[in-house]
């Protein structure tokens, strides 16, 4: 039934305007908004991610949206220059000084 459909993801935020400013203004992603105030991120040729308002939203404690990059160091440097702060982890995985997890069978995240 669903093996040939194109799935899409969604997540909540407590401030749609801040989300729109971040995803469009900082990351440069095309963002649309429907009549109900729900945002859609238009990523690549045909990938959409829905962002919906939730007043009692609690941020996830893990990555929920991944963007592949040709050069992760350049991408992190560019985002850091725009004010993005990357989390530093030491357990159960360890990130480097830039906040990048390297190796451990996981590639670079």
Coordinates of C-alpha atoms in Angstrom, one line a residue:
X1 CA 0.0 0.0 0.0
X2 CA 2.7 2.6 0.9
X3 CA 5.7 1.0 -0.7
X4 CA 5.6 3.3 -3.7
X5 CA 4.4 6.5 -2.1
X6 CA 6.6 9.5 -1.4
X7 CA 6.7 10.0 2.4
X8 CA 7.3 13.3 4.0
X9 CA 8.2 14.4 7.5
X10 CA 6.9 17.0 9.9
X11 CA 7.6 18.4 13.2
X12 CA 6.3 21.0 15.6
X13 CA 7.7 24.4 16.7
X14 CA 6.4 26.9 19.2
X15 CA 7.2 29.9 17.0
X16 CA 6.4 29.6 13.3
X17 CA 7.9 33.0 12.4
X18 CA 11.2 32.1 14.0
X19 CA 11.2 28.8 12.2
X20 CA 10.5 30.6 8.9
X21 CA 13.3 33.1 9.6
X22 CA 15.7 30.3 10.4
X23 CA 15.0 27.9 7.5
X24 CA 14.5 30.5 4.8
X25 CA 16.5 33.5 6.1
X26 CA 19.5 31.6 7.4
X27 CA 19.6 28.2 5.6
X28 CA 18.1 29.6 2.4
X29 CA 15.4 26.9 2.0
X30 CA 12.3 27.8 0.0
X31 CA 9.4 28.0 2.6
X32 CA 5.7 28.3 1.8
X33 CA 2.8 28.8 4.3
X34 CA -0.7 27.6 3.8
X35 CA -4.0 29.2 4.9
X36 CA -3.8 27.4 8.2
X37 CA -0.4 28.8 9.0
X38 CA 1.4 25.5 8.4
X39 CA 4.9 25.9 6.9
X40 CA 6.3 23.6 4.2
X41 CA 10.1 23.4 3.6
X42 CA 10.8 22.7 -0.1
X43 CA 14.1 20.9 -0.1
X44 CA 15.8 19.7 -3.3
X45 CA 13.7 18.7 -6.3
X46 CA 10.8 17.0 -4.5
X47 CA 11.3 16.7 -0.8
X48 CA 8.9 18.5 1.6
X49 CA 8.9 18.8 5.3
X50 CA 5.9 20.2 7.2
X51 CA 6.3 22.5 10.2
X52 CA 3.2 23.0 12.4
X53 CA 2.6 25.2 15.4
X54 CA 2.3 23.6 18.9
X55 CA 2.1 26.0 21.8
X56 CA 3.4 23.4 24.3
X57 CA 6.2 22.3 22.0
X58 CA 9.2 20.8 23.6
X59 CA 12.3 20.6 21.4
X60 CA 13.7 17.2 20.6
X61 CA 17.0 16.2 22.3
X62 CA 18.2 14.6 19.1
X63 CA 18.6 15.5 15.4
X64 CA 15.3 15.4 13.5
X65 CA 16.3 16.8 10.1
X66 CA 19.6 16.0 8.3
X67 CA 21.0 17.9 5.4
X68 CA 23.8 16.1 3.4
X69 CA 26.7 18.4 2.6
X70 CA 29.5 18.0 0.1
X71 CA 32.0 19.4 2.7
X72 CA 30.8 19.2 6.2
X73 CA 33.6 21.5 7.6
X74 CA 32.7 24.3 5.1
X75 CA 29.0 23.9 5.9
X76 CA 29.6 24.1 9.7
X77 CA 32.0 27.1 9.2
X78 CA 29.4 28.9 7.1
X79 CA 26.5 28.2 9.5
X80 CA 28.7 29.2 12.5
X81 CA 29.5 32.5 10.8
X82 CA 25.7 33.1 10.7
X83 CA 25.4 32.6 14.4
X84 CA 24.4 28.9 14.5
X85 CA 25.8 27.2 17.6
X86 CA 26.6 23.5 17.3
X87 CA 26.1 21.2 20.3
X88 CA 29.1 19.5 21.8
X89 CA 28.6 15.9 22.9
X90 CA 31.0 13.6 24.9
X91 CA 28.8 10.6 25.7
X92 CA 27.6 8.3 24.2
X93 CA 29.2 9.8 21.1
X94 CA 31.9 12.4 21.0
X95 CA 31.9 15.4 18.7
X96 CA 35.0 17.5 17.8
X97 CA 35.5 21.2 18.6
X98 CA 33.2 22.1 15.7
X99 CA 30.4 19.8 16.9
X100 CA 31.0 17.2 14.2
X101 CA 30.8 13.5 14.9
X102 CA 33.5 11.8 12.8
X103 CA 33.8 8.1 12.2
X104 CA 32.6 5.4 14.6
X105 CA 30.9 3.8 11.6
X106 CA 28.5 6.8 11.3
X107 CA 30.4 8.9 8.8
X108 CA 30.3 12.6 9.6
X109 CA 27.3 14.1 11.3

